[in-house]
Every structure is written in structure tokens, then in C-alpha cells.
GROMACS .gro file of C-alpha atoms in nm:
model
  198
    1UNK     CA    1   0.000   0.000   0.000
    2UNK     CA    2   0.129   0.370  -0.072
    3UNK     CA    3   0.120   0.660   0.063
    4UNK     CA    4  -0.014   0.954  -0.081
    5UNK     CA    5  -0.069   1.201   0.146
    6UNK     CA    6   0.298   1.353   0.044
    7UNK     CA    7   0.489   1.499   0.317
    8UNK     CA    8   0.344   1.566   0.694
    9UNK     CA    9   0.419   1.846   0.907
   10UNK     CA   10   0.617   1.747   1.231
   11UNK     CA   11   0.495   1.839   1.577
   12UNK     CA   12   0.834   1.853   1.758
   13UNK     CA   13   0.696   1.944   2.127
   14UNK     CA   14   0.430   1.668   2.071
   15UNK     CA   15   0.671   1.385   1.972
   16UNK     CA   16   0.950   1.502   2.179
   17UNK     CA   17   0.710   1.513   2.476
   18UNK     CA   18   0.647   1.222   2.763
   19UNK     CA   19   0.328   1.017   2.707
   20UNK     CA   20   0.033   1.112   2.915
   21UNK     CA   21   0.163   0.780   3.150
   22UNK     CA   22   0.544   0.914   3.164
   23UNK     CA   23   0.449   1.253   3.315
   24UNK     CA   24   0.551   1.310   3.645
   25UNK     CA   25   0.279   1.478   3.872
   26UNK     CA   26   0.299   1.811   3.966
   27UNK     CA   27   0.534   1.932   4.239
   28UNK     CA   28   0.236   2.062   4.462
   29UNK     CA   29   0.003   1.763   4.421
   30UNK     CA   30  -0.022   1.451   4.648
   31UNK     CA   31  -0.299   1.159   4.637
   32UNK     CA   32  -0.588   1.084   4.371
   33UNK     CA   33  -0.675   1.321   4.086
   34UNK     CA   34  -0.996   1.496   4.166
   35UNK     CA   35  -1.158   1.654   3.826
   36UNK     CA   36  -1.322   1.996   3.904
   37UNK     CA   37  -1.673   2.009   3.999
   38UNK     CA   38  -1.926   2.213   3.818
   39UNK     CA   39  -2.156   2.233   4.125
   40UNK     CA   40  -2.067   2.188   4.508
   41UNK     CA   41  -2.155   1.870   4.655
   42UNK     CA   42  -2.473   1.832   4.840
   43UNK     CA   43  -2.443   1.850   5.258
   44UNK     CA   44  -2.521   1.513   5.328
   45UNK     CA   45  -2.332   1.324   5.102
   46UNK     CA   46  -2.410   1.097   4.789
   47UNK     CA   47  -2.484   0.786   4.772
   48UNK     CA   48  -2.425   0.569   4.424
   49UNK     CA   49  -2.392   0.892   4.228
   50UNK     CA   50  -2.692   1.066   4.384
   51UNK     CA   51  -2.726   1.245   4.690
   52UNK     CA   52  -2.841   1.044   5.006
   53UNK     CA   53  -3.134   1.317   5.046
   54UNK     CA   54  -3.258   1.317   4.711
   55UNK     CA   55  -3.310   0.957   4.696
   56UNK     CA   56  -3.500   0.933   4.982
   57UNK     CA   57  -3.690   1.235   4.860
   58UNK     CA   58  -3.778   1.077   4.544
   59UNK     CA   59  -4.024   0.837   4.666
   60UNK     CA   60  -4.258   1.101   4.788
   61UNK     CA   61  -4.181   1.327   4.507
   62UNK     CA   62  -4.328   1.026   4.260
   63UNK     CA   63  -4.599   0.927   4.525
   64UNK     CA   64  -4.701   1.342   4.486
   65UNK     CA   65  -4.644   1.400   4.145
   66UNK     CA   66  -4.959   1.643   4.016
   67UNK     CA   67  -5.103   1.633   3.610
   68UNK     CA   68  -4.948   1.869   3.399
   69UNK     CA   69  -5.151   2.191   3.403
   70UNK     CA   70  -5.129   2.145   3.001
   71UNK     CA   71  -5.277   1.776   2.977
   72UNK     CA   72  -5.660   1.782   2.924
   73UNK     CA   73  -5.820   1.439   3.092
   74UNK     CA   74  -6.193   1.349   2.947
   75UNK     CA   75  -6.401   1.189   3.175
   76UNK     CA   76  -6.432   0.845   3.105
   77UNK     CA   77  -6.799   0.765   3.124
   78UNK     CA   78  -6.883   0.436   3.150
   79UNK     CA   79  -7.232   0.245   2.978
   80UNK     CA   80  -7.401  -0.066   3.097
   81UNK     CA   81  -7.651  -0.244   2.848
   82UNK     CA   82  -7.898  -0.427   3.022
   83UNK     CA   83  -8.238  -0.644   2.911
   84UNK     CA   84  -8.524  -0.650   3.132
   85UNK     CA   85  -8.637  -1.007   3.081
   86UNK     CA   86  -8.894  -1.052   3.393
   87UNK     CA   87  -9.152  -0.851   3.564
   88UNK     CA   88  -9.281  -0.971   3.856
   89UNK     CA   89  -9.651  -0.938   3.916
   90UNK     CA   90  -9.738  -0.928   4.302
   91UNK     CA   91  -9.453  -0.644   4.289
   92UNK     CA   92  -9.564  -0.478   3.981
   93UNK     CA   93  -9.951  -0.486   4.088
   94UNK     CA   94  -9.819  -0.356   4.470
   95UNK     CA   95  -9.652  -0.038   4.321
   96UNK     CA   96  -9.964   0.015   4.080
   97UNK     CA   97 -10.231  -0.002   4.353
   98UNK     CA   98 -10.055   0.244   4.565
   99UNK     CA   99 -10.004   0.462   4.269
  100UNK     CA  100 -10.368   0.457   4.200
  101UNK     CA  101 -10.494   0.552   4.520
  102UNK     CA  102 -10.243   0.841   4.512
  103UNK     CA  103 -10.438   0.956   4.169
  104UNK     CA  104 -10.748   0.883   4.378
  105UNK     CA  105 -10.690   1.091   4.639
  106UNK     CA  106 -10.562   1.425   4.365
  107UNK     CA  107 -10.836   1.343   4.185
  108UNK     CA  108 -11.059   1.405   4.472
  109UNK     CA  109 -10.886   1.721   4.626
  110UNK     CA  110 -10.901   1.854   4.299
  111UNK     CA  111 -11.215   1.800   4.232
  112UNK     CA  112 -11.323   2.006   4.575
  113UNK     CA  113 -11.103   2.275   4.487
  114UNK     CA  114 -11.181   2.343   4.112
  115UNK     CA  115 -11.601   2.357   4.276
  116UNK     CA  116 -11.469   2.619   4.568
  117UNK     CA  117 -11.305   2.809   4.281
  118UNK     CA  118 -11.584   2.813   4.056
  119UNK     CA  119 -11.862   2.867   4.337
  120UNK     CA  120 -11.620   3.168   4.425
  121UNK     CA  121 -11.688   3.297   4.095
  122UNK     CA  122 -12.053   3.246   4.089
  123UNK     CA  123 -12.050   3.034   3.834
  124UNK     CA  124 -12.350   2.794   3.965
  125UNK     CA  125 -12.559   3.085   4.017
  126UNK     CA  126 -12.578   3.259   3.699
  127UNK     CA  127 -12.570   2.942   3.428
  128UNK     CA  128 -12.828   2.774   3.707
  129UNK     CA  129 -13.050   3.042   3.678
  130UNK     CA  130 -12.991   3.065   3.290
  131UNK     CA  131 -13.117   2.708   3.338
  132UNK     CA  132 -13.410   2.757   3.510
  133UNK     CA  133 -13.520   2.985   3.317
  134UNK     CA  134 -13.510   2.832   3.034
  135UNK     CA  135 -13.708   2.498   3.212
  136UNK     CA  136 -13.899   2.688   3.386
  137UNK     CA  137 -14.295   2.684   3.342
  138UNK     CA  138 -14.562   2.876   3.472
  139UNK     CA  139 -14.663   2.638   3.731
  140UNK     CA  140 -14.338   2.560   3.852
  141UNK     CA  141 -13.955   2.640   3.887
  142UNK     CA  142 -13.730   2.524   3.630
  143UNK     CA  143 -13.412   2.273   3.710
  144UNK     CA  144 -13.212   2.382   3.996
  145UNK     CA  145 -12.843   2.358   3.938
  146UNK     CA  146 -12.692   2.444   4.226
  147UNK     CA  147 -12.868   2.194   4.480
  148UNK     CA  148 -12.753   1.914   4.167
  149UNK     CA  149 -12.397   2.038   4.186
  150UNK     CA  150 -12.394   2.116   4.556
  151UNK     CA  151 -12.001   2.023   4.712
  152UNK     CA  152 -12.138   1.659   4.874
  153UNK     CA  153 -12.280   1.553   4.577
  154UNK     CA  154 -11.956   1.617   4.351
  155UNK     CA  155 -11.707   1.469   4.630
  156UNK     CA  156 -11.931   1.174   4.646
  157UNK     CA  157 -11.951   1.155   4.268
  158UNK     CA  158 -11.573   1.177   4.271
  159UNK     CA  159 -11.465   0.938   4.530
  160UNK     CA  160 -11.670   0.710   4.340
  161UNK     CA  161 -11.467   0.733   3.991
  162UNK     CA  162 -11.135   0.717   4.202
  163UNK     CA  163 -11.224   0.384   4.343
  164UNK     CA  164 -11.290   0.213   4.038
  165UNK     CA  165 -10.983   0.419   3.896
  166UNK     CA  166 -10.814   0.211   4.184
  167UNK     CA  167 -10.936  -0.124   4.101
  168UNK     CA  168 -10.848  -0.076   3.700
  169UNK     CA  169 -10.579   0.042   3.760
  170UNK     CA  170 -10.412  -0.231   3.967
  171UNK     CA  171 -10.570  -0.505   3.733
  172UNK     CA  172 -10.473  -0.367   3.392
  173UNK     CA  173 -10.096  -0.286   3.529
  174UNK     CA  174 -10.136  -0.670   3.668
  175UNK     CA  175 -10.261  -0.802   3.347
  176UNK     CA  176 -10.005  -0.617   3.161
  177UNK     CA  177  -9.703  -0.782   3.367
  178UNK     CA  178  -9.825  -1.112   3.257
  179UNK     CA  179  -9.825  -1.022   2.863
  180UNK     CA  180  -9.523  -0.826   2.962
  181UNK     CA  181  -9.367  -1.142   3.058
  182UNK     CA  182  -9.512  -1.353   2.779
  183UNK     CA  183  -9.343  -1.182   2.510
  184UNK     CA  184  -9.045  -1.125   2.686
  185UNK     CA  185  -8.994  -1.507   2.658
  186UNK     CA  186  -8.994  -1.473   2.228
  187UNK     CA  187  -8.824  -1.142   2.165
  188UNK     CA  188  -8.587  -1.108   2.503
  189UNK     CA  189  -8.748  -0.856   2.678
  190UNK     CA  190  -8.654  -0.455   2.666
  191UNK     CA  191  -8.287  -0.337   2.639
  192UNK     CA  192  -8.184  -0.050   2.875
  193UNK     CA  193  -7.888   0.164   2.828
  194UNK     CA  194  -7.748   0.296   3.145
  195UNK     CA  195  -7.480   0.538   3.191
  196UNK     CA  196  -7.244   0.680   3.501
  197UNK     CA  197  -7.252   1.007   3.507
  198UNK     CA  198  -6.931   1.156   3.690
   0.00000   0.00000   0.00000
């Protein structure tokens, strides 16, 4: 092989120097080289390379470590899909018999309040005698309105609808658990989607 590079330039203090073993060590210095140290060592010491204090600091540092005030987190809402494939009858017709008499019982306070209301505003009185006028004969009084609609009559008449309101009511939500359950056996029943909300 040849060499082509032509002629090199000779370092003479760089040849004629001692190798960086040969050297002899400074006059003033005595024991292990100690490189220079861009930052002063830590008070209590280190320990593998890190400082004794750090390392037992790091623990808690990781166990306290906060989000970054730039990461966005979504809320992870979680969905459950369920199937309702039974309704159970004595329960269903239980909950629908008390909800009935509740109904029963607004029904009725309603009913006294709306007459109150409208005997307040003398209602009764002037299409009852519009009524009797128009019924009435020369031998006698036409139909009197206001002893038909008097307040017993109507809270009697009332109580009377929210009974049988009562007893429908609790059969027909009865009845329908049954079908309810029938069909539920062919198609599987109703599918309910329910969410957490957070």
C-alpha cells in the first residue's frame, strides 16, 4: 500500500514530549486526581452517584407527582346495556295499587277545589239560573243547578270514579305484567342503556 498524502508536518513538542503515563505529577500535588466540579456537593453526602437526600426524597416526590396543568383528561364515562327479561306481578300490581290511590286521592282534592273556585266565581248561580229559566214553566220552577252540583254531591260523585280508577288500575298494570312477561320469553325482553354520570 502507498502513501499519498505527500509529506506531513512534524509536531516537535508533541513527539518530543512524555506520554500522558510518563508525566511526572505536579510538584504541589499529592494523592488521587480529583476533576473539578461544576456544582458543590450536596451536605449530606451521595450515595451511588446521587445524593443520600434526594433519593430518599424521590419516593414522595413520585408518590405526589400532580397532572401537567397542560394535559386535558376526558371523563371516562362508562355504559351498561342491560335487558329487562322478567316482571314480577305481586310487585308490579303492589306499586300500581298504591299509585292509584295516590291519583285517587288528587283526583278528589281537585275535584273540591276546582267547585270552591268556581262557586267563588258564581258560576252555579248565573248558568243555574240561565237554566231555570229556560225549564222553567208557569206552574213551577225550572231545574235547579246548584242543589244538583252542591259540594257533597260532587265529592261523592268523585270518590266514586277514584275507586274504580283504583281497582283498573291495579288489574290492567297486573294483566299487563303477565303479557309483559309472555313476550319477553320470544323477543328477550326490553334493552336499557345505562350510563355513570361523573
Amino acid at each position: 500500500m502507498t502513501d499519498t498524502r505527500g509529506p506531513q508536518p512534524q509536531y516537535e513538542g508533541y513527539a518530543a514530549g512524555p506520554l500522558p503515563g510518563e508525566r511526572e505529577p505536579a510538584p504541589g500535588q499529592a494523592g488521587p486526581y480529583h476533576p473539578p466540579q461544576a456544582y458543590p456537593s450536596p451536605p449530606g453526602g451521595t450515595h451511588g452517584g446521587r445524593p443520600q437526600a434526594a433519593q430518599q426524597g424521590a419516593g414522595a416526590a413520585q408518590a405526589a407527582r400532580k397532572p401537567r396543568t397542560g394535559a386535558r383528561t376526558t371523563p371516562r364515562t362508562r355504559k351498561a346495556r342491560l335487558r329487562v327479561a322478567k316482571a314480577d306481578p305481586w310487585s308490579v300490581m303492589k306499586v300500581s295499587f298504591l299509585l292509584s290511590i295516590a291519583l285517587g286521592i288528587c283526583t278528589v282534592v281537585a275535584s273540591a277545589v276546582l267547585w270552591m273556585v268556581m262557586d267563588a266565581m258564581g258560576v252555579f248561580s248565573t248558568v243555574g239560573g240561565t237554566i231555570s229559566e229556560a225549564t222553567g214553566s208557569n206552574e213551577g220552577s225550572g231545574f235547579d243547578l246548584q242543589s244538583f252540583l252542591s259540594l257533597p254531591r260532587v265529592l261523592i260523585f268523585t270518590s266514586v270514579i277514584a275507586v274504580i280508577d283504583v281497582v283498573l288500575a291495579t288489574a290492567l298494570a297486573t294483566l299487563g305484567a303477565f303479557i309483559y312477561n309472555l313476550s319477553a320469553g320470544f323477543v328477550g325482553g326490553v334493552e336499557l342503556t345505562l350510563a355513570e354520570d361523573e
